[in-house]
Short mmCIF file of C-alpha atoms and ligand atoms in Angstrom, two decimals:
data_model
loop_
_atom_site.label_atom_id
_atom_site.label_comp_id
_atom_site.label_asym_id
_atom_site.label_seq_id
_atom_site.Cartn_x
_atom_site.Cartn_y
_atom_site.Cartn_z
CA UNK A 34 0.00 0.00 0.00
CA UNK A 35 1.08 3.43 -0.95
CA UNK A 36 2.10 5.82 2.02
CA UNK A 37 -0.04 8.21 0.43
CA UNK A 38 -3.18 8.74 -1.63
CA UNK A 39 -3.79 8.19 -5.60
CA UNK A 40 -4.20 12.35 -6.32
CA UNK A 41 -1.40 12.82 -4.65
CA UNK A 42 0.69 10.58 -6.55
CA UNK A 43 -1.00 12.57 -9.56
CA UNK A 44 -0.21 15.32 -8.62
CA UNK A 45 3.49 14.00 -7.89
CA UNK A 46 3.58 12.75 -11.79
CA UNK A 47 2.75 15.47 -13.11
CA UNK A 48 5.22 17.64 -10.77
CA UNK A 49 7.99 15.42 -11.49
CA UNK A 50 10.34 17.36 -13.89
CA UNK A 51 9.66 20.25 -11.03
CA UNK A 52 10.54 17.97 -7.69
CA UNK A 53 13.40 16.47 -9.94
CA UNK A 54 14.95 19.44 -10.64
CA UNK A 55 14.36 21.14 -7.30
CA UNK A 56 15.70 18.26 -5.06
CA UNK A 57 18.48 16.71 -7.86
CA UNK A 58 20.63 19.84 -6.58
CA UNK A 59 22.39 20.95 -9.74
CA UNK A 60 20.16 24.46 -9.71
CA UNK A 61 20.04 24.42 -5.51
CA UNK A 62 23.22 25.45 -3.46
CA UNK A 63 25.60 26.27 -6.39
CA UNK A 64 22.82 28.99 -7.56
CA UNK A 65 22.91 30.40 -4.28
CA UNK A 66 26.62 30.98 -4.01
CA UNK A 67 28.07 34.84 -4.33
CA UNK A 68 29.63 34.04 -8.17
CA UNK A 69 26.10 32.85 -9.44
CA UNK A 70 23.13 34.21 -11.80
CA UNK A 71 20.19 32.71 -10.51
CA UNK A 72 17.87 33.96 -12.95
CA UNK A 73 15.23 30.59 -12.00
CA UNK A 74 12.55 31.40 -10.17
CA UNK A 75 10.59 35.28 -9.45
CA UNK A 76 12.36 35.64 -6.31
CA UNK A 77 14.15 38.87 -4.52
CA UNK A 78 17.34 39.04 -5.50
CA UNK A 79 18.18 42.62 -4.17
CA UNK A 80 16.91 43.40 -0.24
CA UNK A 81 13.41 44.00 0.02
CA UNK A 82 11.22 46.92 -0.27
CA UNK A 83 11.37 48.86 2.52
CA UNK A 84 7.77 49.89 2.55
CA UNK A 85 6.93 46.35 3.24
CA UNK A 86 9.22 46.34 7.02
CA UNK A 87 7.75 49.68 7.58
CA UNK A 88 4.25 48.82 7.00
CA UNK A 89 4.40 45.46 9.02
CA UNK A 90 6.12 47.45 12.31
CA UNK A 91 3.41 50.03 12.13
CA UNK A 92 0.81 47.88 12.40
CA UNK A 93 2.21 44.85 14.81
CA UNK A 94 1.40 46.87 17.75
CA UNK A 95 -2.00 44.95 19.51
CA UNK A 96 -4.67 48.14 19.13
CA UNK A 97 -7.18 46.02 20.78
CA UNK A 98 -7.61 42.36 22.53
CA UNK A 99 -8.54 41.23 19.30
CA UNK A 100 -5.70 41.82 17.10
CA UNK A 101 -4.54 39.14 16.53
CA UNK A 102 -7.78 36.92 17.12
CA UNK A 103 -8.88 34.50 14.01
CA UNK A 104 -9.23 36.74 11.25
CA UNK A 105 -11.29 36.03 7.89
CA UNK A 106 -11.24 39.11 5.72
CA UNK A 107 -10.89 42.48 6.88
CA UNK A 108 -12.89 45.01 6.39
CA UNK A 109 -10.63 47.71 5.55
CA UNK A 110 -8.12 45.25 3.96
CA UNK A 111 -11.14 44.52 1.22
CA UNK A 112 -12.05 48.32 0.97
CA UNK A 113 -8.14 48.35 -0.13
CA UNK A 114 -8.86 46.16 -2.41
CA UNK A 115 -12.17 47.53 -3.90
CA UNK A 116 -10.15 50.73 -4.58
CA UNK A 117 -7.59 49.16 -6.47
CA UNK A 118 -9.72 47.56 -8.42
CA UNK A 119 -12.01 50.23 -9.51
CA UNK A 120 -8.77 52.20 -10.47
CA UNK A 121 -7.56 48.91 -12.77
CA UNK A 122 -10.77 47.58 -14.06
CA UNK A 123 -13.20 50.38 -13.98
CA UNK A 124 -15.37 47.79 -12.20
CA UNK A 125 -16.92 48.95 -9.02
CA UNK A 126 -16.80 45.42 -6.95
CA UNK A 127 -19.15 44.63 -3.96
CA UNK A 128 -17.15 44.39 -0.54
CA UNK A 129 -19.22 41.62 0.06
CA UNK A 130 -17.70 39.60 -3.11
CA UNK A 131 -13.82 40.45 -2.48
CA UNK A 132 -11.63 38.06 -0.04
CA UNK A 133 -8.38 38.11 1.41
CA UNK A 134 -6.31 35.14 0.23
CA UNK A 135 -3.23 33.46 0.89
CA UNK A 136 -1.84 34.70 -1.91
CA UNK A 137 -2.83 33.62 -5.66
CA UNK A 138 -2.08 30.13 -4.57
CA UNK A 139 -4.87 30.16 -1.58
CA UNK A 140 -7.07 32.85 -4.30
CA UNK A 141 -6.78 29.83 -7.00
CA UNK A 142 -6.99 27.12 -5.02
CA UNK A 143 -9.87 28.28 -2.95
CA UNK A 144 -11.61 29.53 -5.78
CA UNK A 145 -11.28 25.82 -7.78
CA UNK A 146 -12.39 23.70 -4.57
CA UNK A 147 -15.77 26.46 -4.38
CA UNK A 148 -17.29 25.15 -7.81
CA UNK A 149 -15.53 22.14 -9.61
CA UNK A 150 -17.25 18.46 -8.84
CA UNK A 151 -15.27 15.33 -9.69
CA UNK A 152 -14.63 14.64 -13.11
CA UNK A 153 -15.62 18.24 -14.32
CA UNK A 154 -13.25 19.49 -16.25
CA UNK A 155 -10.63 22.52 -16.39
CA UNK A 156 -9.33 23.97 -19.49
CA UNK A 157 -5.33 25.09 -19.16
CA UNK A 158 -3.48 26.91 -21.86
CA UNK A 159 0.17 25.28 -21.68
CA UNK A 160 2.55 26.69 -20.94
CA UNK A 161 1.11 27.15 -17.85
CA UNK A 162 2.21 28.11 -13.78
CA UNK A 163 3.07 24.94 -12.42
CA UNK A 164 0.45 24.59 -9.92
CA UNK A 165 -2.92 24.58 -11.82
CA UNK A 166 -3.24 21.13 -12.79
CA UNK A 167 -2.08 20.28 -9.31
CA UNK A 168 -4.93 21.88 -8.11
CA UNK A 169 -7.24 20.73 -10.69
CA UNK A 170 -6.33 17.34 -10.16
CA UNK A 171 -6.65 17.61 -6.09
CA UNK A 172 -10.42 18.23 -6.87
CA UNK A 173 -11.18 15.07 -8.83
CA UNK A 174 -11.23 16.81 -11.94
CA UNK A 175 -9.89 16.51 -14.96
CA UNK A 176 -6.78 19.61 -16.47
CA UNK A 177 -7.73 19.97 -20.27
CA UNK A 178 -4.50 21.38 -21.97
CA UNK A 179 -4.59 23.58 -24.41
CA UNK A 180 -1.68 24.57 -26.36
CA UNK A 181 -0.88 28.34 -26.54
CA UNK A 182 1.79 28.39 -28.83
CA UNK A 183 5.32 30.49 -29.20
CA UNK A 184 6.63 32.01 -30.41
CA UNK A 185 3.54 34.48 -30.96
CA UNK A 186 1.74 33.32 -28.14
CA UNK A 187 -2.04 34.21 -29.57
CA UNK A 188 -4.51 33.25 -27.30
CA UNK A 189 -5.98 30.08 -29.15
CA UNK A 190 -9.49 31.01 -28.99
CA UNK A 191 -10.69 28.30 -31.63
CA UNK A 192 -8.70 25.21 -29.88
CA UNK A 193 -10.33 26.51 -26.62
CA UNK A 194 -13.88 26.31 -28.21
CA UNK A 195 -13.14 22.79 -29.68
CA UNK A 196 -12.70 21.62 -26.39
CA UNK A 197 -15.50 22.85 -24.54
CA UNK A 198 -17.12 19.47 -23.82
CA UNK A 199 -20.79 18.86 -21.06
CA UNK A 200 -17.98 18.86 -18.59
CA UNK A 201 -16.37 21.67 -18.93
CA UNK A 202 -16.75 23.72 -15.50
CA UNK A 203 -14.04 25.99 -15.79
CA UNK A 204 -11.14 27.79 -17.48
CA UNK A 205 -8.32 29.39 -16.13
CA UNK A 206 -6.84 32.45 -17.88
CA UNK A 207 -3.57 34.35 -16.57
CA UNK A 208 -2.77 38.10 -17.92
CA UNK A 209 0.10 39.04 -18.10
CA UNK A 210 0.95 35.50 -18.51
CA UNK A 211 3.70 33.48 -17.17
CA UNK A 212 5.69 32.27 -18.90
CA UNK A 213 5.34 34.16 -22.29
CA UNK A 214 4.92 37.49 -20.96
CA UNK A 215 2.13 38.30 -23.16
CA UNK A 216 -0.69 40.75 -22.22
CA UNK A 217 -4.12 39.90 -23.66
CA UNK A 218 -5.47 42.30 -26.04
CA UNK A 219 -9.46 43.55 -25.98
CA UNK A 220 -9.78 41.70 -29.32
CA UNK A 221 -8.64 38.42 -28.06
CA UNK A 222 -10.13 38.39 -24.82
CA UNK A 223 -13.73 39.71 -26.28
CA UNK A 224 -13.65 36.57 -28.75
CA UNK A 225 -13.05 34.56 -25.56
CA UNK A 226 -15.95 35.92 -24.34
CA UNK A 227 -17.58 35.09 -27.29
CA UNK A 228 -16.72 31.59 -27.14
CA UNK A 229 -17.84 31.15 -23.55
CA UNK A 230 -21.29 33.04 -24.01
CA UNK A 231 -22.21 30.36 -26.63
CA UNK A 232 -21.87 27.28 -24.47
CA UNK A 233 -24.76 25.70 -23.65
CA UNK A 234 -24.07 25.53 -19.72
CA UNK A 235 -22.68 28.30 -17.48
CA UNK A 236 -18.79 27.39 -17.59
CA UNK A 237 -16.23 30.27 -15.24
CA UNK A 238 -13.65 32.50 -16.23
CA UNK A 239 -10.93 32.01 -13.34
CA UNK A 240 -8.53 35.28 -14.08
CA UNK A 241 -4.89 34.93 -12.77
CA UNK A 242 -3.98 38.21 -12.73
CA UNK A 243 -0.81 37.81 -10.44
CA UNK A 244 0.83 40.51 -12.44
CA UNK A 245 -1.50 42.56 -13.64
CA UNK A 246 0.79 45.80 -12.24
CA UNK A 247 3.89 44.02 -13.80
CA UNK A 248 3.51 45.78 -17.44
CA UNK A 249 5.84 46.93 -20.17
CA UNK A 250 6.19 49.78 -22.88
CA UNK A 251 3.41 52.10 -20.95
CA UNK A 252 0.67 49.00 -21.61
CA UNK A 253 -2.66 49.16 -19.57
CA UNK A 254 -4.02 46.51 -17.60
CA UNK A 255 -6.91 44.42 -19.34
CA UNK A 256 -8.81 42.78 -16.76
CA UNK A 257 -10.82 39.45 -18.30
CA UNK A 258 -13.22 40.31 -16.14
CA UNK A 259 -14.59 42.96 -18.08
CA UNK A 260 -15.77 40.85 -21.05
CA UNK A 261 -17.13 38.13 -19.17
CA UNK A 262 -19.60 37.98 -16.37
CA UNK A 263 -19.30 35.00 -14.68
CA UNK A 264 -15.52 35.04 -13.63
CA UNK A 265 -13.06 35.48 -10.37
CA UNK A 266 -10.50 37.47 -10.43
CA UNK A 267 -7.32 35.98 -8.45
CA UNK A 268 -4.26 38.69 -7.39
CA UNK A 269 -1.51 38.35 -5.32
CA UNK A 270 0.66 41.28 -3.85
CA UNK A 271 4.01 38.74 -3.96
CA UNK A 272 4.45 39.84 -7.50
CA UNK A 273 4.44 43.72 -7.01
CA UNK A 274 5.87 43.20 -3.65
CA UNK A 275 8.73 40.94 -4.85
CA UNK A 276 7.75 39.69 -1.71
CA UNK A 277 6.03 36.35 -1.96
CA UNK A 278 6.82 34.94 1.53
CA UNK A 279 4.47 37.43 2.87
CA UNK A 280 0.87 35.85 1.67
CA UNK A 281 -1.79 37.98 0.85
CA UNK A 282 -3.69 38.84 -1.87
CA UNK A 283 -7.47 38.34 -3.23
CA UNK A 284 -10.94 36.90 -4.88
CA UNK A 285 -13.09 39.12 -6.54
CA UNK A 286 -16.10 38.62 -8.33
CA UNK A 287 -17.74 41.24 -10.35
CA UNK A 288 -21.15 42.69 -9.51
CA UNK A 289 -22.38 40.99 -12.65
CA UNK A 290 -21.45 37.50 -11.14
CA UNK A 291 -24.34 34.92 -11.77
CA UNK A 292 -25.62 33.41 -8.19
CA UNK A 293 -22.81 35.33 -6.19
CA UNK A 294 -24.40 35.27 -2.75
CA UNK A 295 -24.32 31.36 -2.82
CA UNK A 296 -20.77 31.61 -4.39
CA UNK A 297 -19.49 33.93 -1.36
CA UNK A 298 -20.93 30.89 0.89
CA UNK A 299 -19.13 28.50 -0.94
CA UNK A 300 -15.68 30.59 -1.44
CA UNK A 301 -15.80 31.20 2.39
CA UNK A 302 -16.22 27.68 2.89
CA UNK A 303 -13.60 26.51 0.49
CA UNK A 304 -10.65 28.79 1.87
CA UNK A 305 -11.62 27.38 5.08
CA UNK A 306 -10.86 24.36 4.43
CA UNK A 307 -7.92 25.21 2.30
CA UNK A 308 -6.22 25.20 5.26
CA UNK A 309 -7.39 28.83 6.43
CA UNK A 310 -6.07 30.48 3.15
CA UNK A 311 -6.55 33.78 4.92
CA UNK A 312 -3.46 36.16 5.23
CA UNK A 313 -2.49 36.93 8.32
CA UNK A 314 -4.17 39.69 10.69
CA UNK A 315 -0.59 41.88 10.46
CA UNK A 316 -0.81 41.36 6.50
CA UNK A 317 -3.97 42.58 6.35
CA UNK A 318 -3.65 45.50 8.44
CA UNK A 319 -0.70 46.68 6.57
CA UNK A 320 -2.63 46.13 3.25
CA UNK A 321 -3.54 50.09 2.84
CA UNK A 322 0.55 51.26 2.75
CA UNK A 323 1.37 47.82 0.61
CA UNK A 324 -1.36 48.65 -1.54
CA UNK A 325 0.78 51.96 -2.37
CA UNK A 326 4.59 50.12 -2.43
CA UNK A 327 5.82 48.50 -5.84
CA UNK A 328 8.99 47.17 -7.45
CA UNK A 329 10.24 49.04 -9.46
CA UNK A 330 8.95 48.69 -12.93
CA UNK A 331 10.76 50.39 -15.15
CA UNK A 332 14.01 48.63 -13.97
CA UNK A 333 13.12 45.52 -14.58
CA UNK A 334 11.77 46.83 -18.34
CA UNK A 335 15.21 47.88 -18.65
CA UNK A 336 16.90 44.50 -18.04
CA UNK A 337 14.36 43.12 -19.67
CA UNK A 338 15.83 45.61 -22.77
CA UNK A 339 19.23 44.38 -21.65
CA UNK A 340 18.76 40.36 -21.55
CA UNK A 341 16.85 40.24 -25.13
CA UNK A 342 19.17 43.08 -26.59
CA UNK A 343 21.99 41.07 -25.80
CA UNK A 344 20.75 37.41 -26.45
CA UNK A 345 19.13 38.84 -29.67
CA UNK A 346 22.65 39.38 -30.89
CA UNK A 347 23.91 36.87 -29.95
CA UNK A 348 21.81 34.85 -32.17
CA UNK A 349 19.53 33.56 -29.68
CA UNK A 350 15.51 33.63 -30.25
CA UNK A 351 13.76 35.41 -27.31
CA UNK A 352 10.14 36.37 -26.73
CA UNK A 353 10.06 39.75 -25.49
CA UNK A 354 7.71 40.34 -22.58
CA UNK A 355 4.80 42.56 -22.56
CA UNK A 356 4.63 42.22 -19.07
CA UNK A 357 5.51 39.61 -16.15
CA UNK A 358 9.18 38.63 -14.70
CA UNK A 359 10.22 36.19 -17.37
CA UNK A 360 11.82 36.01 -20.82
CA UNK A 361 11.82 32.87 -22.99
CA UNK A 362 14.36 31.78 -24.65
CA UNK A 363 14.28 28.85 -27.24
CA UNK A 364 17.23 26.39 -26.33
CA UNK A 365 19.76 26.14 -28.88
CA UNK A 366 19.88 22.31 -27.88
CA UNK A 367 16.58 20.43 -28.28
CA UNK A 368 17.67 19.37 -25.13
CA UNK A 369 16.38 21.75 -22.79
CA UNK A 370 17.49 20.67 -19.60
CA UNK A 371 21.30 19.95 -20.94
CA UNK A 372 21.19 23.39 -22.38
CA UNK A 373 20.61 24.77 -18.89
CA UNK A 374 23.28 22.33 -17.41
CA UNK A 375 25.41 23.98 -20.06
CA UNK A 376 24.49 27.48 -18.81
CA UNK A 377 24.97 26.53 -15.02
CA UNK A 378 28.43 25.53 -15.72
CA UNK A 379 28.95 29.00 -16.62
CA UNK A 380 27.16 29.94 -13.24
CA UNK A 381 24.15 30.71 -14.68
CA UNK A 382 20.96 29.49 -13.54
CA UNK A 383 17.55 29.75 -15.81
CA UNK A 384 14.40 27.35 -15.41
CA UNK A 385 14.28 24.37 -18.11
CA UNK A 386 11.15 24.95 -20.27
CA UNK A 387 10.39 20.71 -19.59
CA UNK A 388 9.43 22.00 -16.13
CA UNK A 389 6.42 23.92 -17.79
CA UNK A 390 5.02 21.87 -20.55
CA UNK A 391 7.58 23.92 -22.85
CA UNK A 392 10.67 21.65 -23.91
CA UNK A 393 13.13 23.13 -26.29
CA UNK A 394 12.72 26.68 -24.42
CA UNK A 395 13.83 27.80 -20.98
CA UNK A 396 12.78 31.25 -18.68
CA UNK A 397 14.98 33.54 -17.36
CA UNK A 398 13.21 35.64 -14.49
CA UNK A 399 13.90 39.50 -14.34
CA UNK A 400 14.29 39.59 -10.64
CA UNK A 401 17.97 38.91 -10.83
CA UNK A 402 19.51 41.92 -10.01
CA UNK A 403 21.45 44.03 -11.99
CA UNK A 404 25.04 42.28 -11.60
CA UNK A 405 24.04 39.32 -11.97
CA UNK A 406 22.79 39.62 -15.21
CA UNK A 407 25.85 41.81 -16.46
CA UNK A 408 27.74 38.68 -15.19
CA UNK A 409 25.20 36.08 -17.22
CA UNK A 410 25.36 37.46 -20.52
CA UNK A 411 29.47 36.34 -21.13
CA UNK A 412 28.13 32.94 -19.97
CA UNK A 413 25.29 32.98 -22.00
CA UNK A 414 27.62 33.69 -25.16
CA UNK A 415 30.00 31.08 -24.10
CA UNK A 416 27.45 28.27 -23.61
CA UNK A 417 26.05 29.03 -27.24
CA UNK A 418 29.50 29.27 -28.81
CA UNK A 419 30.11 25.46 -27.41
CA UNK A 420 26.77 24.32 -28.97
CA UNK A 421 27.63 25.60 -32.19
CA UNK A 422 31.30 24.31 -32.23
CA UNK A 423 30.24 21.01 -31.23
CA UNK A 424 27.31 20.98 -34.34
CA UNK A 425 30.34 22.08 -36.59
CA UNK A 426 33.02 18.94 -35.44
C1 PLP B 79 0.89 32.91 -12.91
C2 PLP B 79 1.04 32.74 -11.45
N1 PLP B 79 -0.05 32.50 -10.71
C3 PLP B 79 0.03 32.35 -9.38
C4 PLP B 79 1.25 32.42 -8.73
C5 PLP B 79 1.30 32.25 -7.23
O1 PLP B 79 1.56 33.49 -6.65
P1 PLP B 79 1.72 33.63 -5.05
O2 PLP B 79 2.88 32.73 -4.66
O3 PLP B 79 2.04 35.06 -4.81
O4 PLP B 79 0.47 33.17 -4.44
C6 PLP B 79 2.41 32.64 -9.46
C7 PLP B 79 3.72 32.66 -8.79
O5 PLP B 79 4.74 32.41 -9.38
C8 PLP B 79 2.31 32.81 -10.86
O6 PLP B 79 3.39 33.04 -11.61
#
């Protein structure tokens, strides 16, 4: 007998290139050491904001015997939010539909547990983030992948109408998206809207927008959630933070949401038993001077100008981000994962697309800090000059 269940060993499967690369080491301890680019993963790589210390020591002080009693959402935390979101969406939300969340993770998770039944299913566009058919799959149902393709990355409106099925509860949508970087325009997500108003049972629009503050070139913000009633919007502050140790972030469903009192019953339930995917009370007290603290944007839009300038010339093929932390890169070796053992020889360390659905590319996140990614690029250069001499011998 297995030590433990059947979804989790799904889940484990389908994880694998992920837990293989994590725990095999090669990426781990030598991308941590002072001579290394880690470029992997959207983490800090410069010290943290210091809004964020300032706003958490303001507000640890006890104001009352409840302080730090158990906390759902709070009030002022969701009026926060409700601002924020009028500002970016135009879309004047009801308190009473917004929740504090764990982060996207608890927003996403919560949010899939509240409506899908086993053996609905979940439509993906792949590449995805790592975690949604995880989640999917910890529900019973079923992740329907649907390819969204480089290097244009259009969102594949048609292939997501062919495989709208009777089961079809759900589909999850990220703007900007990781890992392409691409930014939905009004055109494409209108047609999805389209698409989803013609099927003949209610299906939901679950909108990732994790970095919807994360955008390039002077672009706006297009929320999904405009073109499509019956949808949740999921956000996270550990993106414009760079802070994503400290949980918090939201649901929010639009005024226009079909049913929405029962859903708030069923949301509140679900994050309960997600393990409490509340933030904490200090997070959410703090949430009015985070609300007003961001990375800073136009740096990373200027390594982002830096990275693809350089690997451009190189001779590499990039995608260049229209928002988000990442650039693709197509791997000069079909090979993905050699190519980036290739690369960490050199000391620098970039995700493998393999752990993403995306062989034959790999990521390289903008929250390396500047020096590290003045140090990359010779590496970089290097590791494609040995693929091409050893295609020419
Ligand atoms: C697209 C996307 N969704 C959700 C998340 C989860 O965000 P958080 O850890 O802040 O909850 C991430 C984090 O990498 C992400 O990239």
């Amino acid at each position: 007998m297995s030590a433990y269940s059947s979804t989790v060993r799904a889940m484990i499967e389908y994880l694998e290139p992920v837990l293989s690369f994590v725990s095999e080491g090669e990426a781990g301890d030598a991308a941590l050491s002072a001579e290394a680019s880690d470029l992997q993963f959207g983490n800090p790589q410069e010290m943290p904001l210091p809004e964020i210390q300032q706003a958490l020591a303001k507000w640890a002080a006890p104001q009352n015997k409840d302080w730090f009693a158990y906390k759902f959402s709070d009030p002022k935390a969701i009026q926060v939010a409700v601002e924020s979101l009028r500002k970016l969406t135009g879309i004047d939300f009801d308190p009473a539909d917004v929740s504090m969340t764990t982060g996207a993770f608890g927003g996403l998770a919560s949010t899939l547990r509240a409506v899908l039944d086993p053996g609905d299913e979940v439509i993906y566009l792949s590449p995805p983030w790592f975690f949604y058919v995880p989640m999917i799959i910890s529900n019973g149902a079923k992740a329907i992948r649907v390819d969204f393709e480089p290097p244009k990355f259009e969102l594949p409106v048609d292939a997501i109408e062919w495989h709208i099925t009777a089961r079809t509860r759900a589909i999850i949508i990220n703007t900007p998206h990781n890992p392409s970087g691409r930014v939905f325009t009004p055109d494409e997500l209108e047609s999805l809207a389209d698409v989803l108003h013609r099927t003949h049972h209610p299906v939901y629009l679950i909108s990732d927008e994790s970095y919807n503050r994360i955008l390039y070139d002077g672009r706006k913000h297009e929320s999904p959630v405009r073109y499509y009633d019956r949808s949740f919007l999921i956000y996270t502050y550990g993106k414009t933070l760079v802070a994503p140790g400290q949980r918090i972030g939201y649901i929010a469903m639009p005024p226009s949401m079909p049913d929405r009192e029962e859903l708030r019953t069923a949301l509140f339930v679900a994050q309960s038993i997600t393990g409490y995917a509340y933030p904490n009370a200090l997070l959410q007290y703090a949430m009015g001077d985070l609300e007003k603290a961001s990375v800073d944007v136009a740096a990373l839009q200027r390594r982002r100008d830096r990275i693809v300038g350089a690997l451009d010339a190189m001779g590499y093929e990039t995608v260049k981000p229209e928002g988000t932390f990442y650039v693709l890169v197509r791997s000069p070796l079909e090979d993905d994962v050699a190519f980036t053992k290739l690369l960490a020889k050199e000391n620098v360390y970039v995700l493998p697309g393999r752990l993403f659905e995306l062989p034959r590319w790999f990521r390289i996140s903008l929250t390396g800090n500047d020096d590290m990614v003045e140090r990359a690029l010779p590496g970089f250069e290097r590791a494609l000059d040995s693929v091409r001499l050893s295609k020419l011998s």
